[in-house]
Amino acid sequence: MANNLYNKMNSSFVLYDTNKTVLEKFTSIHSKSLSQKPIHLAKSPIEVAEKASIVITMLPDSPFVQEVYLGKDGLINGLDNSSFFIDSSTIDQSVSKDVSNQIINKGARQIDAPVSGGVVGAEAATLTFMVGAASEDDFIKAKPYLNHMGKNIVYCGNLGSGQIAKICNNMLLAISMIGLSETMNLGIKLGMDPKLLSEILNTSTGKCWSSEKYNPCPGVMSNVPSSKNYEGGFGNKLMAKDLRLAINAANLTNVTVILASVTQQIYKFLSKSPDYENKDFSSIYKWLDENGK
C-alpha cells in the first residue's frame, strides 16, 4: 500500500513504524526518488502528525489504535485544524468511533477505511476500501489517496460503518474458506484431480472468491500462500481477531451466527497452534488434510 502511494504521489513522505527494518527496506527501495520526494523517518506518532497533513494508519488491533492515536506520544497531540486521518485498521467499531470522535473534537478530521484484498491486492493496488465518515465531504477528500492504493472505494455511511462492512466480509470469507477446504479435501481423497475439481467449482454454483483467487490446496494456483507453504498472506491470528470482532458484534445485537461461531473456534485454535499461528488463513486446508478421521 505504501509503495503504491509513494510511487503515484508527488510529495514528501513521513513514515513511522516500530519495526525499523521495514522503514529501512522502504527507503532503500525508493532510494532513487528521495531527492524529488524526500522520506522523513519519524520517531513517534506525534511527530508524524506534526509533519504530515494527511496521515494513514494500519494497526493490528484496537489497543494499538488507541495508543497510536490517543497515547502520550499519540497523533492527537500533534494535530492541527488541517490534519486529516485515515485509519485502515480493522478494529472494534465502538473503539473506532470513539477515537474518530476524539480526533474530530480536537478540530481535525478522521475516517475509518478498512481494506479487503490481501497482500496481492495491496501490491496490485486493487484493494477495496470500506469507508465510514462523518460526512460525504470527508469521503471525497480521502478518495484520491485511497484510489492510489485500491480499485473499489466505497462510502458505507457514518463513522464506524467501514468497520461493519469489513467484519461482515471477513466473517463470510472465513466461513467460505473452511467450506472450500473441506470440499477440496473430500474431492481429492475420493480420487479427483485437484486442478480439475477447482475448474469445475469455478464454472459451477460452488464458485466463491477463495475458489477463484485463493485456492487453499497446494499446487492448484501459483503465487498464493498455499503454494508457498502458507507463508505470507492473511494470518490465522488476524482472521481469529476479525472473527472475534464479528462474534462480539453479533452478541451485542442478538444476531444468531451459527456457522461464524464454529468458524471462530477453528481459527482461534489455529491461531494458538505453534504449527499454524503464523500461517495464512488458508492453512485450514492443511490442518484438515493432516487430521482426517
PDB file of C-alpha atoms in Angstrom:
ATOM      1  CA  MET A   1       0.000   0.000   0.000  1.00  0.00           C
ATOM      2  CA  ALA A   2       2.690   2.472   0.997  1.00  0.00           C
ATOM      3  CA  ASN A   3       4.748   1.634  -2.091  1.00  0.00           C
ATOM      4  CA  ASN A   4       1.847   2.416  -4.412  1.00  0.00           C
ATOM      5  CA  LEU A   5       1.030   5.616  -2.563  1.00  0.00           C
ATOM      6  CA  TYR A   6       4.619   6.825  -2.718  1.00  0.00           C
ATOM      7  CA  ASN A   7       5.061   5.888  -6.376  1.00  0.00           C
ATOM      8  CA  LYS A   8       1.892   7.623  -7.507  1.00  0.00           C
ATOM      9  CA  MET A   9       2.113  10.808  -5.440  1.00  0.00           C
ATOM     10  CA  ASN A  10       4.412  13.742  -5.989  1.00  0.00           C
ATOM     11  CA  SER A  11       5.038  14.728  -2.380  1.00  0.00           C
ATOM     12  CA  SER A  12       7.320  14.104   0.579  1.00  0.00           C
ATOM     13  CA  PHE A  13       6.553  11.284   2.996  1.00  0.00           C
ATOM     14  CA  VAL A  14       6.713  10.898   6.760  1.00  0.00           C
ATOM     15  CA  LEU A  15       6.937   7.294   7.985  1.00  0.00           C
ATOM     16  CA  TYR A  16       6.699   5.700  11.396  1.00  0.00           C
ATOM     17  CA  ASP A  17       6.851   2.040  12.376  1.00  0.00           C
ATOM     18  CA  THR A  18       8.135   0.256  15.456  1.00  0.00           C
ATOM     19  CA  ASN A  19       9.848  -2.187  13.065  1.00  0.00           C
ATOM     20  CA  LYS A  20      12.893  -0.222  11.886  1.00  0.00           C
ATOM     21  CA  THR A  21      13.787  -2.911   9.344  1.00  0.00           C
ATOM     22  CA  VAL A  22      10.569  -2.182   7.458  1.00  0.00           C
ATOM     23  CA  LEU A  23      11.425   1.517   7.293  1.00  0.00           C
ATOM     24  CA  GLU A  24      14.959   0.832   6.102  1.00  0.00           C
ATOM     25  CA  LYS A  25      13.671  -1.508   3.389  1.00  0.00           C
ATOM     26  CA  PHE A  26      11.133   1.058   2.192  1.00  0.00           C
ATOM     27  CA  THR A  27      13.682   3.859   1.901  1.00  0.00           C
ATOM     28  CA  SER A  28      16.116   1.508   0.159  1.00  0.00           C
ATOM     29  CA  ILE A  29      13.521   0.508  -2.444  1.00  0.00           C
ATOM     30  CA  HIS A  30      12.816   4.163  -3.224  1.00  0.00           C
ATOM     31  CA  SER A  31      16.354   5.500  -2.875  1.00  0.00           C
ATOM     32  CA  LYS A  32      16.443   6.853  -6.447  1.00  0.00           C
ATOM     33  CA  SER A  33      13.399   9.075  -5.803  1.00  0.00           C
ATOM     34  CA  LEU A  34      14.449  10.574  -2.486  1.00  0.00           C
ATOM     35  CA  SER A  35      15.858  13.776  -3.976  1.00  0.00           C
ATOM     36  CA  GLN A  36      12.479  14.603  -5.569  1.00  0.00           C
ATOM     37  CA  LYS A  37      10.262  13.043  -2.884  1.00  0.00           C
ATOM     38  CA  PRO A  38      12.046  13.059   0.485  1.00  0.00           C
ATOM     39  CA  ILE A  39      11.169  10.477   3.147  1.00  0.00           C
ATOM     40  CA  HIS A  40      11.406  11.523   6.780  1.00  0.00           C
ATOM     41  CA  LEU A  41      11.533   8.761   9.407  1.00  0.00           C
ATOM     42  CA  ALA A  42       9.603   9.967  12.438  1.00  0.00           C
ATOM     43  CA  LYS A  43      10.475   8.920  15.974  1.00  0.00           C
ATOM     44  CA  SER A  44       6.896   8.879  17.260  1.00  0.00           C
ATOM     45  CA  PRO A  45       3.270   9.199  16.116  1.00  0.00           C
ATOM     46  CA  ILE A  46       3.128  12.751  17.443  1.00  0.00           C
ATOM     47  CA  GLU A  47       5.966  13.710  15.096  1.00  0.00           C
ATOM     48  CA  VAL A  48       4.031  12.210  12.177  1.00  0.00           C
ATOM     49  CA  ALA A  49       1.040  14.420  12.971  1.00  0.00           C
ATOM     50  CA  GLU A  50       3.273  17.484  13.321  1.00  0.00           C
ATOM     51  CA  LYS A  51       4.940  16.951   9.925  1.00  0.00           C
ATOM     52  CA  ALA A  52       2.158  15.446   7.755  1.00  0.00           C
ATOM     53  CA  SER A  53      -1.277  16.851   6.956  1.00  0.00           C
ATOM     54  CA  ILE A  54      -2.657  13.538   5.619  1.00  0.00           C
ATOM     55  CA  VAL A  55      -1.974  10.574   7.905  1.00  0.00           C
ATOM     56  CA  ILE A  56      -2.824   6.957   7.046  1.00  0.00           C
ATOM     57  CA  THR A  57      -2.595   4.261   9.714  1.00  0.00           C
ATOM     58  CA  MET A  58      -2.946   0.483   9.697  1.00  0.00           C
ATOM     59  CA  LEU A  59      -2.590  -1.308  13.012  1.00  0.00           C
ATOM     60  CA  PRO A  60      -3.319  -4.868  14.187  1.00  0.00           C
ATOM     61  CA  ASP A  61      -5.956  -4.332  16.902  1.00  0.00           C
ATOM     62  CA  SER A  62      -7.931  -1.834  18.973  1.00  0.00           C
ATOM     63  CA  PRO A  63      -5.367  -1.240  21.786  1.00  0.00           C
ATOM     64  CA  PHE A  64      -2.701  -0.315  19.226  1.00  0.00           C
ATOM     65  CA  VAL A  65      -5.034   2.199  17.565  1.00  0.00           C
ATOM     66  CA  GLN A  66      -5.896   3.748  20.919  1.00  0.00           C
ATOM     67  CA  GLU A  67      -2.224   4.086  21.852  1.00  0.00           C
ATOM     68  CA  VAL A  68      -1.083   5.477  18.484  1.00  0.00           C
ATOM     69  CA  TYR A  69      -3.915   7.994  18.315  1.00  0.00           C
ATOM     70  CA  LEU A  70      -4.621   8.865  21.939  1.00  0.00           C
ATOM     71  CA  GLY A  71      -1.475   7.917  23.875  1.00  0.00           C
ATOM     72  CA  LYS A  72       1.077  10.269  25.418  1.00  0.00           C
ATOM     73  CA  ASP A  73       3.030  10.446  22.145  1.00  0.00           C
ATOM     74  CA  GLY A  74      -0.106   9.930  20.065  1.00  0.00           C
ATOM     75  CA  LEU A  75      -1.261  11.611  16.902  1.00  0.00           C
ATOM     76  CA  ILE A  76      -3.888  13.613  18.785  1.00  0.00           C
ATOM     77  CA  ASN A  77      -1.145  15.619  20.491  1.00  0.00           C
ATOM     78  CA  GLY A  78       0.466  16.744  17.240  1.00  0.00           C
ATOM     79  CA  LEU A  79      -2.505  17.588  15.043  1.00  0.00           C
ATOM     80  CA  ASP A  80      -3.891  20.931  13.924  1.00  0.00           C
ATOM     81  CA  ASN A  81      -7.031  22.011  12.109  1.00  0.00           C
ATOM     82  CA  SER A  82      -5.629  20.933   8.732  1.00  0.00           C
ATOM     83  CA  SER A  83      -4.923  17.345   9.862  1.00  0.00           C
ATOM     84  CA  PHE A  84      -6.818  14.547   8.127  1.00  0.00           C
ATOM     85  CA  PHE A  85      -6.557  10.973   9.394  1.00  0.00           C
ATOM     86  CA  ILE A  86      -7.422   7.749   7.558  1.00  0.00           C
ATOM     87  CA  ASP A  87      -7.398   4.634   9.735  1.00  0.00           C
ATOM     88  CA  SER A  88      -7.341   1.412   7.729  1.00  0.00           C
ATOM     89  CA  SER A  89      -7.099  -0.862  10.766  1.00  0.00           C
ATOM     90  CA  THR A  90      -9.793  -3.486  11.359  1.00  0.00           C
ATOM     91  CA  ILE A  91     -10.889  -2.928  14.945  1.00  0.00           C
ATOM     92  CA  ASP A  92     -13.907  -2.839  17.228  1.00  0.00           C
ATOM     93  CA  GLN A  93     -16.491  -0.441  15.825  1.00  0.00           C
ATOM     94  CA  SER A  94     -17.066   1.309  19.157  1.00  0.00           C
ATOM     95  CA  VAL A  95     -13.333   1.941  19.587  1.00  0.00           C
ATOM     96  CA  SER A  96     -13.071   3.231  16.017  1.00  0.00           C
ATOM     97  CA  LYS A  97     -15.928   5.676  16.549  1.00  0.00           C
ATOM     98  CA  ASP A  98     -14.571   6.841  19.908  1.00  0.00           C
ATOM     99  CA  VAL A  99     -11.092   7.516  18.532  1.00  0.00           C
ATOM    100  CA  SER A 100     -12.506   9.330  15.497  1.00  0.00           C
ATOM    101  CA  ASN A 101     -14.772  11.487  17.621  1.00  0.00           C
ATOM    102  CA  GLN A 102     -11.916  12.469  19.929  1.00  0.00           C
ATOM    103  CA  ILE A 103      -9.831  13.491  16.902  1.00  0.00           C
ATOM    104  CA  ILE A 104     -12.749  15.460  15.455  1.00  0.00           C
ATOM    105  CA  ASN A 105     -13.388  17.177  18.787  1.00  0.00           C
ATOM    106  CA  LYS A 106      -9.786  18.453  18.663  1.00  0.00           C
ATOM    107  CA  GLY A 107     -10.542  20.193  15.355  1.00  0.00           C
ATOM    108  CA  ALA A 108      -9.166  17.668  12.841  1.00  0.00           C
ATOM    109  CA  ARG A 109     -10.954  15.167  10.570  1.00  0.00           C
ATOM    110  CA  GLN A 110     -10.874  11.365  10.563  1.00  0.00           C
ATOM    111  CA  ILE A 111     -12.437   8.440   8.696  1.00  0.00           C
ATOM    112  CA  ASP A 112     -12.310   4.670   9.123  1.00  0.00           C
ATOM    113  CA  ALA A 113     -11.305   2.848   5.931  1.00  0.00           C
ATOM    114  CA  PRO A 114     -10.518  -0.845   6.479  1.00  0.00           C
ATOM    115  CA  VAL A 115      -9.469  -2.821   3.423  1.00  0.00           C
ATOM    116  CA  SER A 116     -10.062  -6.131   1.696  1.00  0.00           C
ATOM    117  CA  GLY A 117      -7.990  -7.796  -0.992  1.00  0.00           C
ATOM    118  CA  GLY A 118      -4.992  -9.220   0.831  1.00  0.00           C
ATOM    119  CA  VAL A 119      -1.318  -8.903   0.009  1.00  0.00           C
ATOM    120  CA  VAL A 120      -1.964  -9.492  -3.705  1.00  0.00           C
ATOM    121  CA  GLY A 121      -4.499  -6.670  -3.789  1.00  0.00           C
ATOM    122  CA  ALA A 122      -2.178  -4.373  -1.860  1.00  0.00           C
ATOM    123  CA  GLU A 123       0.666  -4.970  -4.303  1.00  0.00           C
ATOM    124  CA  ALA A 124      -1.551  -4.568  -7.370  1.00  0.00           C
ATOM    125  CA  ALA A 125      -3.473  -1.572  -5.955  1.00  0.00           C
ATOM    126  CA  THR A 126      -6.780  -3.406  -6.395  1.00  0.00           C
ATOM    127  CA  LEU A 127      -7.925  -3.243  -2.774  1.00  0.00           C
ATOM    128  CA  THR A 128     -11.457  -2.459  -1.706  1.00  0.00           C
ATOM    129  CA  PHE A 129     -11.698   0.332   0.878  1.00  0.00           C
ATOM    130  CA  MET A 130     -14.838   0.383   3.035  1.00  0.00           C
ATOM    131  CA  VAL A 131     -15.195   3.935   4.312  1.00  0.00           C
ATOM    132  CA  GLY A 132     -17.064   5.275   7.305  1.00  0.00           C
ATOM    133  CA  ALA A 133     -17.049   9.076   7.561  1.00  0.00           C
ATOM    134  CA  ALA A 134     -18.841  11.820   9.459  1.00  0.00           C
ATOM    135  CA  SER A 135     -19.674  13.493   6.156  1.00  0.00           C
ATOM    136  CA  GLU A 136     -19.562  12.743   2.462  1.00  0.00           C
ATOM    137  CA  ASP A 137     -17.112  15.658   2.114  1.00  0.00           C
ATOM    138  CA  ASP A 138     -14.616  13.705   4.235  1.00  0.00           C
ATOM    139  CA  PHE A 139     -15.083  10.686   1.966  1.00  0.00           C
ATOM    140  CA  ILE A 140     -14.495  12.837  -1.120  1.00  0.00           C
ATOM    141  CA  LYS A 141     -11.334  14.305   0.416  1.00  0.00           C
ATOM    142  CA  ALA A 142      -9.935  10.835   1.177  1.00  0.00           C
ATOM    143  CA  LYS A 143     -10.861   9.178  -2.112  1.00  0.00           C
ATOM    144  CA  PRO A 144      -7.924  10.422  -4.271  1.00  0.00           C
ATOM    145  CA  TYR A 145      -5.442   8.988  -1.757  1.00  0.00           C
ATOM    146  CA  LEU A 146      -7.305   5.695  -1.478  1.00  0.00           C
ATOM    147  CA  ASN A 147      -7.505   5.454  -5.272  1.00  0.00           C
ATOM    148  CA  HIS A 148      -3.714   5.225  -5.358  1.00  0.00           C
ATOM    149  CA  MET A 149      -3.921   2.020  -3.331  1.00  0.00           C
ATOM    150  CA  GLY A 150      -7.248   0.490  -4.306  1.00  0.00           C
ATOM    151  CA  LYS A 151      -9.744  -0.147  -7.062  1.00  0.00           C
ATOM    152  CA  ASN A 152     -13.068  -0.027  -5.229  1.00  0.00           C
ATOM    153  CA  ILE A 153     -13.582   2.864  -2.804  1.00  0.00           C
ATOM    154  CA  VAL A 154     -16.985   2.526  -1.152  1.00  0.00           C
ATOM    155  CA  TYR A 155     -18.734   5.066   1.079  1.00  0.00           C
ATOM    156  CA  CYS A 156     -20.530   2.915   3.679  1.00  0.00           C
ATOM    157  CA  GLY A 157     -22.067   5.668   5.790  1.00  0.00           C
ATOM    158  CA  ASN A 158     -21.279   7.318   9.104  1.00  0.00           C
ATOM    159  CA  LEU A 159     -18.200   6.772  11.272  1.00  0.00           C
ATOM    160  CA  GLY A 160     -17.738   3.074  12.076  1.00  0.00           C
ATOM    161  CA  SER A 161     -19.658   1.880   9.009  1.00  0.00           C
ATOM    162  CA  GLY A 162     -16.457   0.811   7.300  1.00  0.00           C
ATOM    163  CA  GLN A 163     -15.719  -1.453  10.263  1.00  0.00           C
ATOM    164  CA  ILE A 164     -19.168  -3.037   9.983  1.00  0.00           C
ATOM    165  CA  ALA A 165     -18.654  -3.850   6.310  1.00  0.00           C
ATOM    166  CA  LYS A 166     -15.176  -5.259   6.955  1.00  0.00           C
ATOM    167  CA  ILE A 167     -16.093  -7.662   9.748  1.00  0.00           C
ATOM    168  CA  CYS A 168     -19.131  -8.901   7.785  1.00  0.00           C
ATOM    169  CA  ASN A 169     -16.946  -9.510   4.737  1.00  0.00           C
ATOM    170  CA  ASN A 170     -14.283 -11.372   6.690  1.00  0.00           C
ATOM    171  CA  MET A 171     -16.841 -13.436   8.559  1.00  0.00           C
ATOM    172  CA  LEU A 172     -18.128 -14.727   5.215  1.00  0.00           C
ATOM    173  CA  LEU A 173     -14.596 -15.122   3.864  1.00  0.00           C
ATOM    174  CA  ALA A 174     -13.583 -17.342   6.779  1.00  0.00           C
ATOM    175  CA  ILE A 175     -16.722 -19.474   6.523  1.00  0.00           C
ATOM    176  CA  SER A 176     -16.286 -19.946   2.773  1.00  0.00           C
ATOM    177  CA  MET A 177     -12.581 -20.794   3.130  1.00  0.00           C
ATOM    178  CA  ILE A 178     -13.393 -23.636   5.503  1.00  0.00           C
ATOM    179  CA  GLY A 179     -16.173 -24.846   3.198  1.00  0.00           C
ATOM    180  CA  LEU A 180     -13.853 -24.775   0.196  1.00  0.00           C
ATOM    181  CA  SER A 181     -11.098 -26.545   2.129  1.00  0.00           C
ATOM    182  CA  GLU A 182     -13.451 -29.336   3.178  1.00  0.00           C
ATOM    183  CA  THR A 183     -14.714 -29.625  -0.400  1.00  0.00           C
ATOM    184  CA  MET A 184     -11.244 -29.823  -1.939  1.00  0.00           C
ATOM    185  CA  ASN A 185     -10.076 -32.292   0.696  1.00  0.00           C
ATOM    186  CA  LEU A 186     -13.081 -34.563   0.141  1.00  0.00           C
ATOM    187  CA  GLY A 187     -12.798 -34.491  -3.650  1.00  0.00           C
ATOM    188  CA  ILE A 188      -9.077 -35.255  -3.607  1.00  0.00           C
ATOM    189  CA  LYS A 189      -9.499 -38.077  -1.083  1.00  0.00           C
ATOM    190  CA  LEU A 190     -12.142 -39.566  -3.395  1.00  0.00           C
ATOM    191  CA  GLY A 191      -9.648 -39.525  -6.281  1.00  0.00           C
ATOM    192  CA  MET A 192     -10.425 -36.246  -8.044  1.00  0.00           C
ATOM    193  CA  ASP A 193      -7.624 -34.243  -9.640  1.00  0.00           C
ATOM    194  CA  PRO A 194      -7.402 -31.013  -7.582  1.00  0.00           C
ATOM    195  CA  LYS A 195      -6.942 -28.695 -10.574  1.00  0.00           C
ATOM    196  CA  LEU A 196      -9.868 -30.256 -12.404  1.00  0.00           C
ATOM    197  CA  LEU A 197     -12.052 -30.039  -9.311  1.00  0.00           C
ATOM    198  CA  SER A 198     -11.096 -26.380  -8.935  1.00  0.00           C
ATOM    199  CA  GLU A 199     -12.030 -25.669 -12.564  1.00  0.00           C
ATOM    200  CA  ILE A 200     -15.402 -27.356 -12.094  1.00  0.00           C
ATOM    201  CA  LEU A 201     -16.153 -25.390  -8.936  1.00  0.00           C
ATOM    202  CA  ASN A 202     -15.281 -22.138 -10.678  1.00  0.00           C
ATOM    203  CA  THR A 203     -17.719 -22.799 -13.529  1.00  0.00           C
ATOM    204  CA  SER A 204     -20.451 -24.047 -11.219  1.00  0.00           C
ATOM    205  CA  THR A 205     -22.605 -22.805  -8.371  1.00  0.00           C
ATOM    206  CA  GLY A 206     -19.928 -23.510  -5.758  1.00  0.00           C
ATOM    207  CA  LYS A 207     -17.696 -20.698  -7.017  1.00  0.00           C
ATOM    208  CA  CYS A 208     -16.527 -18.147  -4.471  1.00  0.00           C
ATOM    209  CA  TRP A 209     -13.651 -15.668  -4.139  1.00  0.00           C
ATOM    210  CA  SER A 210     -11.431 -18.232  -2.428  1.00  0.00           C
ATOM    211  CA  SER A 211     -12.008 -20.878  -5.093  1.00  0.00           C
ATOM    212  CA  GLU A 212     -11.381 -18.370  -7.886  1.00  0.00           C
ATOM    213  CA  LYS A 213      -8.472 -16.378  -6.461  1.00  0.00           C
ATOM    214  CA  TYR A 214      -7.076 -18.107  -3.362  1.00  0.00           C
ATOM    215  CA  ASN A 215      -7.394 -21.882  -3.550  1.00  0.00           C
ATOM    216  CA  PRO A 216      -6.092 -23.476  -0.326  1.00  0.00           C
ATOM    217  CA  CYS A 217      -4.867 -26.690  -1.949  1.00  0.00           C
ATOM    218  CA  PRO A 218      -1.127 -26.621  -2.760  1.00  0.00           C
ATOM    219  CA  GLY A 219      -0.309 -26.675  -6.464  1.00  0.00           C
ATOM    220  CA  VAL A 220      -3.702 -25.614  -7.759  1.00  0.00           C
ATOM    221  CA  MET A 221      -2.736 -21.952  -8.106  1.00  0.00           C
ATOM    222  CA  SER A 222       0.601 -20.192  -8.293  1.00  0.00           C
ATOM    223  CA  ASN A 223       1.508 -17.099  -6.306  1.00  0.00           C
ATOM    224  CA  VAL A 224      -0.899 -17.839  -3.459  1.00  0.00           C
ATOM    225  CA  PRO A 225       0.052 -18.853   0.088  1.00  0.00           C
ATOM    226  CA  SER A 226      -0.997 -22.498  -0.379  1.00  0.00           C
ATOM    227  CA  SER A 227       1.774 -22.878  -2.952  1.00  0.00           C
ATOM    228  CA  LYS A 228       4.305 -21.193  -0.641  1.00  0.00           C
ATOM    229  CA  ASN A 229       3.868 -23.385   2.446  1.00  0.00           C
ATOM    230  CA  TYR A 230       1.139 -20.985   3.552  1.00  0.00           C
ATOM    231  CA  GLU A 231       3.629 -18.177   4.158  1.00  0.00           C
ATOM    232  CA  GLY A 232       2.587 -14.536   3.796  1.00  0.00           C
ATOM    233  CA  GLY A 233      -0.988 -13.572   3.051  1.00  0.00           C
ATOM    234  CA  PHE A 234      -3.563 -13.036   5.801  1.00  0.00           C
ATOM    235  CA  GLY A 235      -2.557 -14.788   9.001  1.00  0.00           C
ATOM    236  CA  ASN A 236      -4.641 -17.047  11.216  1.00  0.00           C
ATOM    237  CA  LYS A 237      -4.147 -14.653  14.134  1.00  0.00           C
ATOM    238  CA  LEU A 238      -5.658 -11.774  12.172  1.00  0.00           C
ATOM    239  CA  MET A 239      -8.573 -13.887  10.979  1.00  0.00           C
ATOM    240  CA  ALA A 240      -9.227 -15.050  14.538  1.00  0.00           C
ATOM    241  CA  LYS A 241      -9.220 -11.411  15.644  1.00  0.00           C
ATOM    242  CA  ASP A 242     -11.666 -10.339  12.923  1.00  0.00           C
ATOM    243  CA  LEU A 243     -13.986 -13.218  13.781  1.00  0.00           C
ATOM    244  CA  ARG A 244     -13.847 -12.220  17.445  1.00  0.00           C
ATOM    245  CA  LEU A 245     -14.971  -8.737  16.435  1.00  0.00           C
ATOM    246  CA  ALA A 246     -17.814 -10.182  14.351  1.00  0.00           C
ATOM    247  CA  ILE A 247     -18.995 -12.510  17.117  1.00  0.00           C
ATOM    248  CA  ASN A 248     -18.858  -9.693  19.684  1.00  0.00           C
ATOM    249  CA  ALA A 249     -20.959  -7.514  17.383  1.00  0.00           C
ATOM    250  CA  ALA A 250     -23.435 -10.356  16.846  1.00  0.00           C
ATOM    251  CA  ASN A 251     -23.770 -10.879  20.592  1.00  0.00           C
ATOM    252  CA  LEU A 252     -24.401  -7.169  21.158  1.00  0.00           C
ATOM    253  CA  THR A 253     -27.178  -7.155  18.551  1.00  0.00           C
ATOM    254  CA  ASN A 254     -28.667 -10.588  19.416  1.00  0.00           C
ATOM    255  CA  VAL A 255     -27.925 -11.926  15.928  1.00  0.00           C
ATOM    256  CA  THR A 256     -27.619 -15.693  15.509  1.00  0.00           C
ATOM    257  CA  VAL A 257     -24.354 -16.649  13.759  1.00  0.00           C
ATOM    258  CA  ILE A 258     -24.107 -20.442  13.930  1.00  0.00           C
ATOM    259  CA  LEU A 259     -21.502 -21.018  11.221  1.00  0.00           C
ATOM    260  CA  ALA A 260     -19.471 -17.973  12.233  1.00  0.00           C
ATOM    261  CA  SER A 261     -19.333 -19.194  15.840  1.00  0.00           C
ATOM    262  CA  VAL A 262     -17.923 -22.566  14.795  1.00  0.00           C
ATOM    263  CA  THR A 263     -15.548 -20.865  12.379  1.00  0.00           C
ATOM    264  CA  GLN A 264     -14.283 -18.576  15.122  1.00  0.00           C
ATOM    265  CA  GLN A 265     -13.421 -21.550  17.317  1.00  0.00           C
ATOM    266  CA  ILE A 266     -11.494 -23.169  14.459  1.00  0.00           C
ATOM    267  CA  TYR A 267      -9.399 -20.082  13.751  1.00  0.00           C
ATOM    268  CA  LYS A 268      -8.921 -19.431  17.452  1.00  0.00           C
ATOM    269  CA  PHE A 269      -7.438 -22.943  17.680  1.00  0.00           C
ATOM    270  CA  LEU A 270      -5.204 -22.396  14.641  1.00  0.00           C
ATOM    271  CA  SER A 271      -4.029 -19.014  15.949  1.00  0.00           C
ATOM    272  CA  LYS A 272      -2.803 -20.670  19.143  1.00  0.00           C
ATOM    273  CA  SER A 273      -1.195 -23.700  17.489  1.00  0.00           C
ATOM    274  CA  PRO A 274       2.621 -23.459  17.146  1.00  0.00           C
ATOM    275  CA  ASP A 275       2.415 -25.067  13.697  1.00  0.00           C
ATOM    276  CA  TYR A 276      -0.282 -22.741  12.384  1.00  0.00           C
ATOM    277  CA  GLU A 277      -0.264 -19.453  14.314  1.00  0.00           C
ATOM    278  CA  ASN A 278       1.930 -17.684  11.745  1.00  0.00           C
ATOM    279  CA  LYS A 279       0.456 -19.349   8.656  1.00  0.00           C
ATOM    280  CA  ASP A 280      -2.043 -17.909   6.178  1.00  0.00           C
ATOM    281  CA  PHE A 281      -5.715 -18.485   6.946  1.00  0.00           C
ATOM    282  CA  SER A 282      -5.979 -20.900   4.002  1.00  0.00           C
ATOM    283  CA  SER A 283      -3.808 -23.324   6.007  1.00  0.00           C
ATOM    284  CA  ILE A 284      -7.053 -24.700   7.403  1.00  0.00           C
ATOM    285  CA  TYR A 285      -6.882 -27.000   4.362  1.00  0.00           C
ATOM    286  CA  LYS A 286      -3.525 -28.382   5.533  1.00  0.00           C
ATOM    287  CA  TRP A 287      -4.927 -28.981   9.015  1.00  0.00           C
ATOM    288  CA  LEU A 288      -7.981 -30.811   7.611  1.00  0.00           C
ATOM    289  CA  ASP A 289      -5.783 -32.882   5.301  1.00  0.00           C
ATOM    290  CA  GLU A 290      -3.470 -33.931   8.125  1.00  0.00           C
ATOM    291  CA  ASN A 291      -6.146 -34.514  10.741  1.00  0.00           C
ATOM    292  CA  GLY A 292      -8.674 -36.706   8.964  1.00  0.00           C
ATOM    293  CA  LYS A 293     -10.703 -39.263  10.835  1.00  0.00           C
TER     294      LYS A 293
END
